[in-house]
XYZ file of C-alpha atoms in Angstrom:
273
model
C 68.115 105.760 42.125
C 64.708 107.181 42.880
C 63.502 104.121 44.692
C 66.430 103.529 46.571
C 66.258 107.104 48.109
C 62.499 106.830 48.485
C 63.310 103.513 50.502
C 65.948 105.002 52.462
C 63.780 108.179 53.482
C 60.841 105.838 54.572
C 63.264 103.787 56.986
C 65.040 107.043 58.406
C 62.033 108.864 59.089
C 60.054 106.046 61.041
C 63.676 105.320 62.957
C 63.395 109.087 63.503
C 59.841 109.234 64.509
C 60.234 106.162 67.142
C 63.396 107.759 68.671
C 62.152 111.015 69.085
C 58.928 109.911 71.057
C 61.207 107.938 73.203
C 63.001 110.799 73.910
C 60.046 113.041 74.524
C 58.198 110.224 76.839
C 61.562 110.047 79.068
C 61.374 106.402 78.141
C 64.904 106.641 76.911
C 68.422 107.334 79.050
C 69.439 111.197 79.000
C 72.872 110.310 77.572
C 72.178 107.400 75.414
C 69.197 106.925 72.680
C 67.813 104.356 70.279
C 70.026 105.748 67.378
C 73.161 106.467 69.519
C 74.230 109.784 71.531
C 72.809 113.303 70.980
C 74.749 113.913 68.157
C 73.610 110.908 66.151
C 69.917 111.981 67.322
C 70.449 115.405 65.358
C 72.454 114.220 62.704
C 69.786 111.878 61.726
C 67.089 114.552 61.624
C 69.583 116.350 59.488
C 69.736 113.776 57.005
C 65.701 113.254 57.186
C 65.467 116.980 56.412
C 67.643 116.886 52.970
C 65.949 113.173 51.968
C 62.294 115.015 52.718
C 63.222 117.997 50.488
C 64.535 115.626 47.744
C 61.455 113.624 47.531
C 58.479 116.465 47.930
C 59.789 120.103 47.617
C 61.452 119.753 44.121
C 58.786 120.943 42.111
C 58.140 124.927 41.669
C 54.381 124.825 42.601
C 54.480 123.108 45.985
C 51.238 122.693 47.595
C 50.322 124.101 51.365
C 50.327 120.776 53.006
C 53.619 120.019 52.013
C 55.013 123.479 53.422
C 53.323 122.624 56.170
C 54.891 119.330 56.439
C 58.362 120.371 55.774
C 58.113 123.371 58.508
C 56.838 120.863 61.210
C 59.772 118.627 60.589
C 61.913 121.557 60.920
C 60.294 122.716 64.141
C 60.582 119.295 65.486
C 64.030 119.081 64.550
C 65.155 122.230 66.205
C 62.913 120.876 69.405
C 64.634 117.461 69.490
C 68.145 119.287 69.149
C 66.966 121.146 72.333
C 65.747 118.601 74.102
C 69.048 116.603 74.112
C 70.883 119.728 74.433
C 73.141 119.449 71.194
C 74.054 123.092 69.513
C 75.869 121.211 67.021
C 72.999 119.321 65.378
C 70.997 122.422 65.974
C 73.133 124.851 64.074
C 73.507 121.989 60.897
C 69.820 121.980 60.936
C 69.170 125.475 60.282
C 72.152 125.742 58.091
C 70.469 123.017 56.065
C 67.475 124.819 55.419
C 68.641 127.760 54.734
C 71.162 126.500 52.087
C 68.156 124.623 50.564
C 66.169 127.805 50.389
C 69.175 129.708 48.557
C 69.860 127.007 46.431
C 66.186 126.912 45.705
C 66.440 130.478 44.105
C 68.972 128.811 41.686
C 72.089 130.542 43.552
C 73.913 127.271 43.326
C 77.143 127.962 45.855
C 77.839 124.055 45.590
C 78.729 124.457 41.790
C 81.953 126.166 43.005
C 84.042 123.566 44.252
C 87.159 125.858 44.571
C 85.122 127.356 47.366
C 83.984 124.484 48.959
C 87.561 123.354 48.800
C 88.752 126.455 50.625
C 85.875 125.971 53.325
C 87.006 122.515 53.917
C 90.729 123.824 54.493
C 89.607 126.789 56.773
C 87.419 124.541 58.909
C 90.497 122.165 59.316
C 92.506 124.757 60.390
C 90.267 126.092 62.623
C 91.933 124.918 65.862
C 94.828 127.119 64.685
C 92.550 130.548 64.226
C 89.847 129.738 66.210
C 90.570 132.978 68.342
C 90.017 135.300 65.137
C 86.339 134.003 65.038
C 85.363 133.930 68.816
C 86.716 136.994 69.689
C 84.409 138.737 67.030
C 81.065 140.439 69.612
C 78.724 139.256 67.106
C 79.711 135.497 67.564
C 79.901 135.603 71.146
C 76.793 136.575 71.560
C 75.207 133.869 69.325
C 77.220 131.122 71.442
C 76.639 132.613 74.764
C 73.431 134.719 74.358
C 71.577 132.340 71.483
C 72.907 129.045 72.084
C 73.791 129.141 75.867
C 76.930 127.868 75.563
C 80.847 128.944 76.633
C 82.851 130.792 74.392
C 85.519 128.079 75.053
C 82.927 125.970 73.084
C 82.648 123.394 75.862
C 86.328 123.203 76.526
C 87.495 122.771 72.862
C 89.725 125.739 72.862
C 91.608 123.993 75.452
C 91.844 121.106 72.937
C 92.922 123.427 70.424
C 95.752 125.000 72.070
C 97.843 121.411 72.540
C 96.790 120.434 69.075
C 100.019 120.639 67.357
C 101.277 118.772 70.443
C 99.033 115.791 69.630
C 99.981 115.663 66.096
C 103.963 115.001 67.277
C 105.765 112.848 65.176
C 102.770 111.646 63.273
C 102.398 114.627 60.846
C 103.364 112.589 57.865
C 101.511 109.075 57.967
C 99.261 109.533 61.279
C 99.115 107.377 64.196
C 96.946 104.723 62.638
C 92.995 104.652 62.026
C 91.538 104.180 65.238
C 93.572 105.163 67.565
C 92.602 108.940 68.211
C 91.090 107.816 71.424
C 93.944 106.987 72.749
C 96.335 109.372 71.678
C 93.740 111.994 72.634
C 93.288 110.136 76.228
C 97.276 111.237 76.985
C 96.061 114.442 77.245
C 92.767 114.094 78.886
C 90.164 114.211 76.341
C 88.500 111.582 74.068
C 89.209 113.315 70.759
C 90.447 116.285 68.698
C 86.855 117.934 67.968
C 88.035 118.519 64.719
C 86.694 116.144 61.979
C 89.571 116.987 58.962
C 92.445 117.291 61.821
C 91.137 114.006 63.361
C 91.713 112.735 59.838
C 95.317 114.073 59.776
C 96.155 112.292 62.921
C 94.768 108.858 61.711
C 96.352 109.221 58.490
C 98.793 111.803 58.359
C 99.353 114.659 56.248
C 99.060 112.141 53.005
C 95.728 110.885 53.787
C 94.283 114.003 54.800
C 95.493 115.637 51.689
C 93.829 112.932 49.928
C 90.650 113.600 51.502
C 90.934 117.150 50.445
C 91.520 115.929 46.887
C 88.500 114.088 46.935
C 86.048 116.376 47.909
C 87.104 118.698 45.591
C 86.910 115.942 42.731
C 83.630 115.041 44.137
C 81.997 118.503 43.979
C 83.315 118.765 40.509
C 80.356 116.107 39.568
C 77.756 119.204 40.978
C 78.828 121.735 38.542
C 75.798 122.456 36.122
C 73.736 119.676 37.930
C 69.856 119.746 38.457
C 69.166 120.666 41.615
C 68.654 117.198 42.750
C 72.428 116.740 43.115
C 72.352 120.128 45.222
C 70.613 119.017 47.965
C 72.981 116.034 48.660
C 75.907 118.322 48.236
C 74.655 121.002 50.362
C 74.096 118.041 53.367
C 77.835 117.130 52.964
C 78.809 120.759 52.862
C 76.871 121.293 56.369
C 79.164 118.132 57.815
C 82.364 119.874 56.457
C 81.103 122.986 58.147
C 80.384 121.377 61.233
C 83.941 119.291 61.241
C 85.412 122.405 62.399
C 84.171 121.697 65.995
C 83.297 117.960 65.708
C 84.227 114.433 64.397
C 81.129 114.659 61.727
C 84.128 113.242 58.972
C 83.200 109.601 59.435
C 81.283 106.509 57.665
C 78.295 108.052 57.259
C 80.172 111.291 55.468
C 82.031 109.047 53.316
C 78.863 107.182 52.015
C 77.272 110.046 51.043
C 80.353 111.582 49.318
C 80.268 108.264 47.170
C 76.781 108.546 46.746
C 77.358 112.072 45.665
C 79.877 111.271 43.194
C 77.921 108.326 41.537
C 74.528 110.277 41.299
C 76.405 113.674 40.137
C 78.026 111.293 37.218
C 74.827 109.737 36.233
C 73.433 113.299 36.110
C 75.991 114.579 34.007
C 75.614 111.289 31.561
C 72.093 112.038 31.367
C 72.214 115.721 30.507
C 75.095 115.127 27.968
C 73.049 112.443 26.565
């Protein structure tokens, strides 16, 4: 497992560096990049941040050079998010760093799978209670004053207003995987801007609840696990939070969810032995 993670880190780090150089040198298009669109660029940085922490930051005594490398990587992630104008990726990178710092002090939030499930449900239902959050003075200042975005979340609030209408008669079994674009285009936008809600549109309440149950099951594997498992649980948790305003529940999310399940099971078996 360690060899696989080491190879994955080197591969993704190399792609990230090349992509960042192309962006900073203004060689790539301002909309499409080596790894895709701006969300793919920033999500790659979040993944590399998690893998770097796993490889080099697990010991109690971290040398100064490693800390400098980690800080440079964080700064680069923030810079690229600003250059490509992706507030979601910026928030995700900062959130992951904060969570890893908290877990370093042995406050394992990721061990509380019921809390994870409640957060996932709250993110899924965000289109129906966003007014409660966005009306808060501090949230408004963060969105408009720090992120320099409109309080409509780049038009997402307009989409949320007709979310129930879009679900329509497909609430039980959905409209089918891959149909989200066609359904949303009827209302004039490309997707519903909520990860879990997209799953409900694709597969209905049956598929949506199954995914929530899967998240609950997998995070049960992190209980009483080593910090290595907690790192990947934190990475997944970041994308659960981001799913409230973006489509972050997809193939990459499912891959890491499966990875966490296998890794968590291996760690628990090792602990038992």
